[in-house]
Short mmCIF file of C-alpha atoms in Angstrom, two decimals:
data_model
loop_
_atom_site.label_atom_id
_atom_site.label_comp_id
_atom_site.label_asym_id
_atom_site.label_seq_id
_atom_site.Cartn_x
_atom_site.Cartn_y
_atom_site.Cartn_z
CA UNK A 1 0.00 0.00 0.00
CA UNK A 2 1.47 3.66 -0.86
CA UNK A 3 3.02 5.91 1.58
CA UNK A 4 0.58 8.52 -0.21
CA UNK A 5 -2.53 7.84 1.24
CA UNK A 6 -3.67 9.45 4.08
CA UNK A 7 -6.15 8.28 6.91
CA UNK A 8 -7.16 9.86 9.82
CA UNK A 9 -5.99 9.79 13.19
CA UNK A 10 -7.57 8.37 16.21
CA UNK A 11 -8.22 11.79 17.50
CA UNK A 12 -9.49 13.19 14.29
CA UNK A 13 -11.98 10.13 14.48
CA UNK A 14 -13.01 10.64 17.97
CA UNK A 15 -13.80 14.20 17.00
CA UNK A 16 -15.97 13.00 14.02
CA UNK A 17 -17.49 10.07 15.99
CA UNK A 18 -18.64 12.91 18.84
CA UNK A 19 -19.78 15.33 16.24
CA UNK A 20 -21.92 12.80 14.93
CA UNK A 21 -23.33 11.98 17.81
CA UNK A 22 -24.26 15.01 18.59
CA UNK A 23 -25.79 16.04 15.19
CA UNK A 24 -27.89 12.62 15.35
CA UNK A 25 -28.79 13.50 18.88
CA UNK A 26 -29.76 16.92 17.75
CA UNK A 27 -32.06 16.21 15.15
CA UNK A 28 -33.98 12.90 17.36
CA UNK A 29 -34.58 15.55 19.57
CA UNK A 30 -35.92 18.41 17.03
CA UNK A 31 -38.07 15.31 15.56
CA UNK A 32 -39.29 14.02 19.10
CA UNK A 33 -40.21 17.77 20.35
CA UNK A 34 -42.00 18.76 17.48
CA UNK A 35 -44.19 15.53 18.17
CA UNK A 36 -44.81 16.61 21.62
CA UNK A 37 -45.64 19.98 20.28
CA UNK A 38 -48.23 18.51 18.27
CA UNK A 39 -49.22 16.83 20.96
CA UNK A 40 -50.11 19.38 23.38
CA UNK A 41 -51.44 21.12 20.69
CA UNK A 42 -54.22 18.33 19.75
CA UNK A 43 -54.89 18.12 23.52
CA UNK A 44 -55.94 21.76 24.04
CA UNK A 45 -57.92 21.28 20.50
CA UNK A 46 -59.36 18.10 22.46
CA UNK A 47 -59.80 19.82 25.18
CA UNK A 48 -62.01 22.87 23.54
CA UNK A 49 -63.81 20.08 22.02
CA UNK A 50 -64.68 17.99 25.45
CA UNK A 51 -65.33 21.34 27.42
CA UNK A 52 -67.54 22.67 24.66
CA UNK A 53 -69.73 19.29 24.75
CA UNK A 54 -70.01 19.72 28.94
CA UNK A 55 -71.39 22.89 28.68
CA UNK A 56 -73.63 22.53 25.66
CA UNK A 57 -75.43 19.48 27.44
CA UNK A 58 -75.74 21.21 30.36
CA UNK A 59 -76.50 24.33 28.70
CA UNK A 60 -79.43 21.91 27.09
CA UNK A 61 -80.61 19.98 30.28
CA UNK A 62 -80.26 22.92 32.92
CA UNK A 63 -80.88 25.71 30.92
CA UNK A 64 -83.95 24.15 28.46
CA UNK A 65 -85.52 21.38 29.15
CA UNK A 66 -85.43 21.63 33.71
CA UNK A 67 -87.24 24.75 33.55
CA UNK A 68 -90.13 22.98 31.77
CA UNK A 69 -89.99 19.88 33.24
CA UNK A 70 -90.33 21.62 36.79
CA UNK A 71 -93.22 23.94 35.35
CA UNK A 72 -94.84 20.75 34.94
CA UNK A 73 -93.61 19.68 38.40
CA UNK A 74 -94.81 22.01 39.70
CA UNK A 75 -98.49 22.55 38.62
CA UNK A 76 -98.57 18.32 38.99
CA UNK A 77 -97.27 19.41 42.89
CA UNK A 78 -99.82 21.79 43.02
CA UNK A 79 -102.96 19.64 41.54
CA UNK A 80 -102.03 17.16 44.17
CA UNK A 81 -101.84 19.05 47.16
CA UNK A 82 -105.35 20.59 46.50
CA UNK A 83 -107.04 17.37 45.89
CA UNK A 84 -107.75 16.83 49.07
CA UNK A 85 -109.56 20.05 49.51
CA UNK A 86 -111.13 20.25 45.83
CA UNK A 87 -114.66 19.40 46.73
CA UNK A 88 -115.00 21.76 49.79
CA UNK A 89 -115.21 24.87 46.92
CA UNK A 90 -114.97 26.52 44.12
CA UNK A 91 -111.78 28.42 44.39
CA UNK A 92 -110.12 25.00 45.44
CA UNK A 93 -111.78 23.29 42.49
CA UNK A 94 -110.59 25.88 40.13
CA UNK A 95 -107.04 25.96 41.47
CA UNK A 96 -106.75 22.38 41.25
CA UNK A 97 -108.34 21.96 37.50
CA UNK A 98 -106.02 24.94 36.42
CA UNK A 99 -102.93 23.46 37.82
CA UNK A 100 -104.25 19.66 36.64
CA UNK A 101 -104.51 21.09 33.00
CA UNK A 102 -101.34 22.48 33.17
CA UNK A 103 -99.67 20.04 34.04
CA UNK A 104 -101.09 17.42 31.54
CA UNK A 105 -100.86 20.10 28.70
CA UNK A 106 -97.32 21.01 29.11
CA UNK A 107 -96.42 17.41 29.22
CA UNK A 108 -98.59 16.56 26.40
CA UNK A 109 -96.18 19.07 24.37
CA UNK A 110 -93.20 17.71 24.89
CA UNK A 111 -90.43 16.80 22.09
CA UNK A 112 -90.60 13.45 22.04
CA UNK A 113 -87.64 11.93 23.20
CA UNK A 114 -87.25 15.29 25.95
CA UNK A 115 -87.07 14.81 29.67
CA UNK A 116 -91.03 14.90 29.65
CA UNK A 117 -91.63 12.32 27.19
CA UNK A 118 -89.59 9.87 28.86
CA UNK A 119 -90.75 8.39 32.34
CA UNK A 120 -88.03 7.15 33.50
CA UNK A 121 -87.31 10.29 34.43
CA UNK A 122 -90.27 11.38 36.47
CA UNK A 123 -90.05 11.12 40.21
CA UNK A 124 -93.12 10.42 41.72
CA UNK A 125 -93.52 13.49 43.84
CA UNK A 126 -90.01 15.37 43.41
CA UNK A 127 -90.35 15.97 40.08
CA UNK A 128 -87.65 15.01 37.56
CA UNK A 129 -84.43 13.30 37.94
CA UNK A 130 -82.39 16.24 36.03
CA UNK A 131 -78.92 14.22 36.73
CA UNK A 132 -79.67 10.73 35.48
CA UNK A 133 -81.23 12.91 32.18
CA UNK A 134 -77.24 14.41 31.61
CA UNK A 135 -75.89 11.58 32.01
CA UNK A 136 -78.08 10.28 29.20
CA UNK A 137 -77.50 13.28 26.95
CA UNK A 138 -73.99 12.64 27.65
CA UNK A 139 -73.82 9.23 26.59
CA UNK A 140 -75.61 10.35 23.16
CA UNK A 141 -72.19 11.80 22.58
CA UNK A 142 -69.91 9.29 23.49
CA UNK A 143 -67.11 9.91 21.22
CA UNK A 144 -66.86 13.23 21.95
CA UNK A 145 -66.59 12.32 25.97
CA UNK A 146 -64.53 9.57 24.90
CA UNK A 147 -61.44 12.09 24.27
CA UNK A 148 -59.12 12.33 26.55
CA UNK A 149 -56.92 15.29 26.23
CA UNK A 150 -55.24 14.46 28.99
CA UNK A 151 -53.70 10.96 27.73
CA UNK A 152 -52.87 13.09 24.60
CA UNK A 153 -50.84 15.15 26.69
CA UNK A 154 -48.69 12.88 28.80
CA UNK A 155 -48.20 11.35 25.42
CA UNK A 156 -46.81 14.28 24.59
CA UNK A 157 -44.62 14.88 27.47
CA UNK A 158 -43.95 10.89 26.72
CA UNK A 159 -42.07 12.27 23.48
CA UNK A 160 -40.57 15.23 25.17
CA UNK A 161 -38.85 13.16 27.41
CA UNK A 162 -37.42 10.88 25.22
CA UNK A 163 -36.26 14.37 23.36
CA UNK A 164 -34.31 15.65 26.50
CA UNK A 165 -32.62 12.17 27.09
CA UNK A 166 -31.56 12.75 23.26
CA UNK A 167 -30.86 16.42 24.57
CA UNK A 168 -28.66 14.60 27.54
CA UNK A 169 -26.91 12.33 24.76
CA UNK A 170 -25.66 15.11 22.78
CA UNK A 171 -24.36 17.27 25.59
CA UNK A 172 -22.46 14.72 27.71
CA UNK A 173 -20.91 13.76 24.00
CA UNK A 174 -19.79 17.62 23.73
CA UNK A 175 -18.64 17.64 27.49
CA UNK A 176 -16.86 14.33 26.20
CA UNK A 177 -15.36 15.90 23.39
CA UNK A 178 -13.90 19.00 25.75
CA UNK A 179 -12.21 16.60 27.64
CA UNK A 180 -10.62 14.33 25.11
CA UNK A 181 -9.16 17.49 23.67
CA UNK A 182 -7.69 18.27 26.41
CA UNK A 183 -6.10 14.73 27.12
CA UNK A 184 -3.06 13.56 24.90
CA UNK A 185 -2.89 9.73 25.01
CA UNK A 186 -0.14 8.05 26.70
CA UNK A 187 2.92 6.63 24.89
CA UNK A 188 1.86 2.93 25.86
CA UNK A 189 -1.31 3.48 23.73
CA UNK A 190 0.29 4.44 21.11
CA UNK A 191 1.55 2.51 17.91
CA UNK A 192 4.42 3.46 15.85
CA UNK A 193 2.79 3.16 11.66
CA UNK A 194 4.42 0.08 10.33
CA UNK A 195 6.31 0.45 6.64
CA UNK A 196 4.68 1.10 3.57
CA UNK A 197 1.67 2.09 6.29
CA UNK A 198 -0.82 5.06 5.39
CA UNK A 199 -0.01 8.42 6.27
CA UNK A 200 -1.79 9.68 9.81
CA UNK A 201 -3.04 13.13 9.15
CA UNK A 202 -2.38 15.01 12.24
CA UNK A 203 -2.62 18.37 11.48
CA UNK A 204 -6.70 18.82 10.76
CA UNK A 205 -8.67 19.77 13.79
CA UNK A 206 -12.12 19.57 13.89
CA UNK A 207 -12.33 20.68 17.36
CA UNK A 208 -10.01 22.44 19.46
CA UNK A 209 -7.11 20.69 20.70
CA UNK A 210 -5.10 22.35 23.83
CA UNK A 211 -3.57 19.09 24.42
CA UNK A 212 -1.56 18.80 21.53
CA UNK A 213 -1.62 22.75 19.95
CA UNK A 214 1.89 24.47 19.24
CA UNK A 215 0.26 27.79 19.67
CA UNK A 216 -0.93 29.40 22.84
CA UNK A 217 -2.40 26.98 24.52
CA UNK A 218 -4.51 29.48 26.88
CA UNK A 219 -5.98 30.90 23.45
CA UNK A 220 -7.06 27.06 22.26
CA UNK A 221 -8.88 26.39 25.21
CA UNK A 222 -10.94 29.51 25.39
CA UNK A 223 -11.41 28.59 21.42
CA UNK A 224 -12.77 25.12 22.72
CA UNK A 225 -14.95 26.75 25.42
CA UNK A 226 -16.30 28.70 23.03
CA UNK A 227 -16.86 25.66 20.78
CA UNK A 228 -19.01 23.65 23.13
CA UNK A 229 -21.16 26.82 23.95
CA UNK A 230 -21.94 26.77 20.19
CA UNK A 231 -23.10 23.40 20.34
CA UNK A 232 -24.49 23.55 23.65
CA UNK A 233 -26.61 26.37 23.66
CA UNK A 234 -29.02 25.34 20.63
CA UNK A 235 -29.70 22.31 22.43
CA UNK A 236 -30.62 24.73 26.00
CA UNK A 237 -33.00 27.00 22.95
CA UNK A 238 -34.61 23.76 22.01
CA UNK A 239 -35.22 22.83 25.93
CA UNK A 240 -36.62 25.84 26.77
CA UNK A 241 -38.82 26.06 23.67
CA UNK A 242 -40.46 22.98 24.08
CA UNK A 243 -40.90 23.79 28.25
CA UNK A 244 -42.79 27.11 26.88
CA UNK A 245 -45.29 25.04 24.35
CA UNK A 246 -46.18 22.44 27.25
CA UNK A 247 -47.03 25.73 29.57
CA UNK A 248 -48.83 27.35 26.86
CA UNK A 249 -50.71 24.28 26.04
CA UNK A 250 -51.31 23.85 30.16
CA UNK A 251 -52.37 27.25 30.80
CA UNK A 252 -54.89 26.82 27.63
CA UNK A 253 -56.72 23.86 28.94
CA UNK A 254 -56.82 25.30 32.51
CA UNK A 255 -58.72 29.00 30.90
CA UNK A 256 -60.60 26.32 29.04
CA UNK A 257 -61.95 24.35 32.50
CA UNK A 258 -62.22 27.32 34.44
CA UNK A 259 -64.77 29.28 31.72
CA UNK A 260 -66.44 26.11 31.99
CA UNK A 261 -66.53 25.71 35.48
CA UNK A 262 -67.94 29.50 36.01
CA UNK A 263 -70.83 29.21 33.48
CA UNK A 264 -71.71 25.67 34.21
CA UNK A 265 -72.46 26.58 37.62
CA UNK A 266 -74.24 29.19 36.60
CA UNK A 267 -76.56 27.12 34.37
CA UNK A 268 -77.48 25.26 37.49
CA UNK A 269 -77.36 28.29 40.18
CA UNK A 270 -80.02 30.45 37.93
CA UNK A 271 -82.10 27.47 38.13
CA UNK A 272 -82.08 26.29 41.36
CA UNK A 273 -82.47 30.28 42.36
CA UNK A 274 -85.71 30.18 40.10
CA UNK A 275 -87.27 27.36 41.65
CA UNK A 276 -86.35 28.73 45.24
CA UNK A 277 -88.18 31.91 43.93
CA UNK A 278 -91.27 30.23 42.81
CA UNK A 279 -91.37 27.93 46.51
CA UNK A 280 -91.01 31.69 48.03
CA UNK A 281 -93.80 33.34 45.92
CA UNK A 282 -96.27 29.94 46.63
CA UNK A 283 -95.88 30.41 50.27
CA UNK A 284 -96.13 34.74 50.11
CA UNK A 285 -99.53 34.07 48.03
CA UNK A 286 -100.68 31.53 50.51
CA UNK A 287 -100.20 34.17 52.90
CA UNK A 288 -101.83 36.60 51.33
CA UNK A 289 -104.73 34.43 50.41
CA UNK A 290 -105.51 34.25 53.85
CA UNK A 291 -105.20 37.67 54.73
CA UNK A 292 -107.78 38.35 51.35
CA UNK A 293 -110.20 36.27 53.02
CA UNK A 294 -110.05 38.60 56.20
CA UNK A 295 -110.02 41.72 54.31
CA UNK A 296 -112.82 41.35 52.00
CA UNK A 297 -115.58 40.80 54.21
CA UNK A 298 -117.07 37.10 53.08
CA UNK A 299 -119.02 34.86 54.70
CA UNK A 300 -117.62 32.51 57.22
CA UNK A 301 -118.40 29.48 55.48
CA UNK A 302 -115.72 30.66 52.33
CA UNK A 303 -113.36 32.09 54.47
CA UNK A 304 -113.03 29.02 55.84
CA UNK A 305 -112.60 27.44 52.24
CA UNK A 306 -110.44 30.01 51.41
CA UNK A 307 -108.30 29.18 54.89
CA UNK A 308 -108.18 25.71 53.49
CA UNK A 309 -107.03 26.65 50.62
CA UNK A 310 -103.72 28.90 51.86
CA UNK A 311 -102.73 26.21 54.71
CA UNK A 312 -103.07 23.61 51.14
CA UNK A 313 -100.74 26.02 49.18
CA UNK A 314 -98.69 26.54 51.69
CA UNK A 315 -97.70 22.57 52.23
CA UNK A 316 -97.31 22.96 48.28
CA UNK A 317 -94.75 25.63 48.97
CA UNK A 318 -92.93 23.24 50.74
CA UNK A 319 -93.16 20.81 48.57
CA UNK A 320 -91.87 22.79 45.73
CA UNK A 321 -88.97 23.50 47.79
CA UNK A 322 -88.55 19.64 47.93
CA UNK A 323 -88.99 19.11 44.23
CA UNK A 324 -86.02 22.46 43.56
CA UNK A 325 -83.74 20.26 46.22
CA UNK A 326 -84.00 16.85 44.08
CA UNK A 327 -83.80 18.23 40.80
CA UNK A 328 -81.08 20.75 41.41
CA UNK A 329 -79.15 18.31 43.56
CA UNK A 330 -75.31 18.15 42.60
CA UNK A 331 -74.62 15.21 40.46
CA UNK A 332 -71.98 12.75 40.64
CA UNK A 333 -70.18 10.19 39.16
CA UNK A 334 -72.53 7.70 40.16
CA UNK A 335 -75.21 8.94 38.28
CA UNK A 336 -72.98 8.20 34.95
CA UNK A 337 -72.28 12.14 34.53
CA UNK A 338 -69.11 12.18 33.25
CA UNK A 339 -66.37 13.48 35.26
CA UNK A 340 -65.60 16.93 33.90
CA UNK A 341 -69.44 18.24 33.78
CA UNK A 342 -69.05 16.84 37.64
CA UNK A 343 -66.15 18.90 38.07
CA UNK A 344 -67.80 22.01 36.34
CA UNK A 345 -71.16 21.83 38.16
CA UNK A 346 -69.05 21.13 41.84
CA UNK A 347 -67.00 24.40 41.86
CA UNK A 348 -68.95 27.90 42.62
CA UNK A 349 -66.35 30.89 40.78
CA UNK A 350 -65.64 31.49 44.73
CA UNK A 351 -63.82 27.88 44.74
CA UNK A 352 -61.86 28.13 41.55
CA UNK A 353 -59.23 30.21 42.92
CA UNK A 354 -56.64 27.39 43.04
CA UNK A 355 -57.53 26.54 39.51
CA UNK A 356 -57.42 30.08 38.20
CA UNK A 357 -53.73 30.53 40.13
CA UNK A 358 -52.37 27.26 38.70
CA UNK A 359 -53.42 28.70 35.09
CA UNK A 360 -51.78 31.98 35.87
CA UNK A 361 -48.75 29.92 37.17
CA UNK A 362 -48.73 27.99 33.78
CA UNK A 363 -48.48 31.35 31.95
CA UNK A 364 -46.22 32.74 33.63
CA UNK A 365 -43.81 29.16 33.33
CA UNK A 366 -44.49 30.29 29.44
CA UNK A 367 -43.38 33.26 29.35
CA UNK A 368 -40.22 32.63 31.22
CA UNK A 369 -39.73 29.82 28.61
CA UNK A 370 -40.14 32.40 25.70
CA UNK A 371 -37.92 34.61 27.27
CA UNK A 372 -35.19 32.36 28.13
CA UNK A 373 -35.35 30.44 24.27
CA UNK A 374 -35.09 34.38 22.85
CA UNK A 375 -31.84 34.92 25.64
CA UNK A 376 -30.45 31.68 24.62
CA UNK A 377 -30.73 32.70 20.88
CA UNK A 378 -29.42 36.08 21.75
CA UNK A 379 -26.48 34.22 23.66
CA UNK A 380 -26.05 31.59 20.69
CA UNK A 381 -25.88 34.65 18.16
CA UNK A 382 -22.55 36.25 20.21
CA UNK A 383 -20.99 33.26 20.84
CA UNK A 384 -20.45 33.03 16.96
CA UNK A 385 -19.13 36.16 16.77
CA UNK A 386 -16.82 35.21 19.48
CA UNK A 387 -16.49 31.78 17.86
CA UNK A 388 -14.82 34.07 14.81
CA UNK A 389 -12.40 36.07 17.42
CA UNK A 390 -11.25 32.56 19.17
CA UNK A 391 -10.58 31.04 15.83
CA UNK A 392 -8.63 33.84 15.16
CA UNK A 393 -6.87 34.30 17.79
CA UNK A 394 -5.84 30.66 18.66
CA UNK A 395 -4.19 30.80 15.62
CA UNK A 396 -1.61 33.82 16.08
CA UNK A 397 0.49 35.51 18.66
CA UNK A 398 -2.19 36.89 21.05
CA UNK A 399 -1.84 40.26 21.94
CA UNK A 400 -3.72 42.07 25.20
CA UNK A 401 -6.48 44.30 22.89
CA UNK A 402 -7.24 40.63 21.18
CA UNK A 403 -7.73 39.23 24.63
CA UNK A 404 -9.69 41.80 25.48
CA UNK A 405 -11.96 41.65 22.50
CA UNK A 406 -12.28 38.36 23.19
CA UNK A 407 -13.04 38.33 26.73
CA UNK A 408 -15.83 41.11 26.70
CA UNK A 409 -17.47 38.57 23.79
CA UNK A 410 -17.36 35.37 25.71
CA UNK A 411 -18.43 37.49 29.15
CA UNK A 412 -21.21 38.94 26.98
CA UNK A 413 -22.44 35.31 25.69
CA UNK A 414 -22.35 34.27 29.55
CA UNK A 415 -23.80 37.27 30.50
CA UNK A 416 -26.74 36.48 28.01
CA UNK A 417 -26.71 32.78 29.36
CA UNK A 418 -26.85 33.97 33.24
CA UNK A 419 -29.58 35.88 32.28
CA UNK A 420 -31.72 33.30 30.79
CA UNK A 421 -31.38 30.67 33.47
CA UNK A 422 -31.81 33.28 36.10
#
């Protein structure tokens, strides 16, 4: 074999082995956080999806179809608690045909497939059973409450991690590569080329080497500090990017719940506070049916009816009261309502405080993310420059104004670095 051909060294191969490492590192880990990205991205879209479904079949059972179904509740509440007294007169026999007609008309035009239509449903005397009704409207939808945004995200974090132990693999193969250049191999390792051997090319460095440099060997080591930084701090920019996505994507879902949370409750508050407002109005007018029959001067025999009739209404009162208690009644996870709408219905705007601090926390976890990404970039964009000046000056005589160029470049790349992990 001829003289002429050249090979490289085992240093030069080291270097090229490390490099590639870390490029192959580099670009798992741009490949494994732009799936997570897309990730957290699909579970906030999930997310708006779920939370939009909660609140539109709550919307639809609280807000729609309860405040019929307790109308009819209602009057049916009312019809019975004056049968007992129907025959005594003719305001209780009025009272209790009016409510009786009510009650049969409003159910007789009902959707069919509604809350009304269906009696499995009805509660004897307490109305209607508005939680077993969601869950059923829920169920209708299955898919959509079949998503679950947050398995999508732990996927996501899933790929993110395997990205920062690809993030780990590239670093501690630069941190490798700093020390290797630093260490010359002993003379027992080493093998003199036999005859006729290739040529070792020695003089080609692909990274700094103070270990074995003929020139200042102060000025090749700041050269290979500077190095690693360049390789270093893209991989902190890609760490601190993806960080800021999974906070954004965190703090999304959490505004999502909470706007949830607040009008869900309300759904179910303004009804509740309507029924309680129609059990207060029964018992005012059963009140002031009695003091009617005192006031207009009628005979004894219909005030007495009329007496009759208040101390009826007033027992309806209390039954209405009764009937808002069942239907408005918090509903669980036992009653097959999913988990979420439970969550939403459970938490008065007074009790999301925790909730509404852990989404501002998430934001503010993105910011600093964005802001330390934009210092590393910042950082990364100097260190080239000072990249140029090492280069430079590793290769000459150094003089004290190049040294001092060079020194307020690299303290300006670790100022920018301090900065962002402050």
């Amino acid at each position: 074999m001829s003289r002429d051909f050249e090979r490289f060294g085992v240093r030069l191969r080291v270097q090229l082995t490390l490099i590639g490492i870390v490029a192959v590192a580099a670009v798992a880990a741009t490949l494994l956080y732009a799936q997570a990205s897309g990730a957290y991205q699909n579970a906030v879209r999930q997310d708006v999806k779920r939370q939009a479904a909660v609140l539109e079949d709550i919307r639809y059972v609280y807000g729609d179809e309860a405040q019929l179904a307790f109308r009819v509740a209602v009057a049916q509440a009312r019809a019975d608690g004056l049968e007992e007294v129907k025959d005594e007169g003719r305001v209780a026999a009025s009272e209790h045909a009016l409510a009786a007609q009510t009650a049969f008309g409003l159910s007789q035009a009902a959707e069919p497939g509604s809350i009304l239509d269906l009696d499995r449903y009805r509660h004897q005397d307490l109305g209607y059973d508005l939680p077993r009704r969601l869950a059923d409207v829920q169920r209708r939808a299955s898919g959509t409450y079949g998503i679950d945004p947050g398995a999508t995200l732990r996927a996501g974090d899933r790929k993110a991690a395997w990205g920062l132990a690809c993030l780990g693999a590239a670093a501690a193969a630069v941190l490798v590569a700093v020390v290797a250049a630093q260490v010359v191999r002993p003379r027992r390792l080493r093998r003199t080329p036999a005859p006729g051997a290739p040529r070792v090319l020695r003089g080609v460095e692909v990274i700094p080497q103070p270990a074995v440099t003929t020139r200042d060997r102060r000025a090749s080591r700041v050269h290979l500090f500077v190095f690693a930084l360049l390789l270093l701090l893209p991989l902190g920019q890609m760490f601190a990017s993806a960080g800021g996505q999974r906070a954004q994507a965190e703090a999304a879902r959490k505004a999502i719940q909470l706007s949830t949370s607040i009008t869900a409750y309300a759904e179910r508050s303004a009804f509740v506070a309507e029924g309680l407002q129609v059990a207060e109005i029964a018992s005012l007018q059963a009140t002031a049916r009695e003091f009617a029959s005192l006031e207009t001067g009628v005979p004894p025999e219909e005030a007495q009816h009329e007496w009759a009739v208040a101390a009826a209404e007033e027992r309806i009162a209390q039954q209405v009261r009764k009937i808002v208690d069942h239907m408005g009644r918090l509903p669980t996870t036992d009653d097959g309502v999913d988990p979420a709408a439970v969550a939403a219905l459970h938490k008065p705007p007074e009790r999301l405080s925790d909730a509404s601090a852990e989404q501002a926390r998430q934001v503010d976890l993105a910011k600093r993310a964005g802001r330390r990404a934009q210092l590393l970039a910042a950082a990364t964009a100097v260190a080239v420059i000072t990249e140029a000046l090492a280069a430079a000056t590793a290769k000459a005589t150094m003089r004290p104004k190049w040294w001092l160029g060079l020194g307020l470049s690299t303290g300006g790349t670790l100022l920018l670095v301090g900065l962002a992990m402050a």
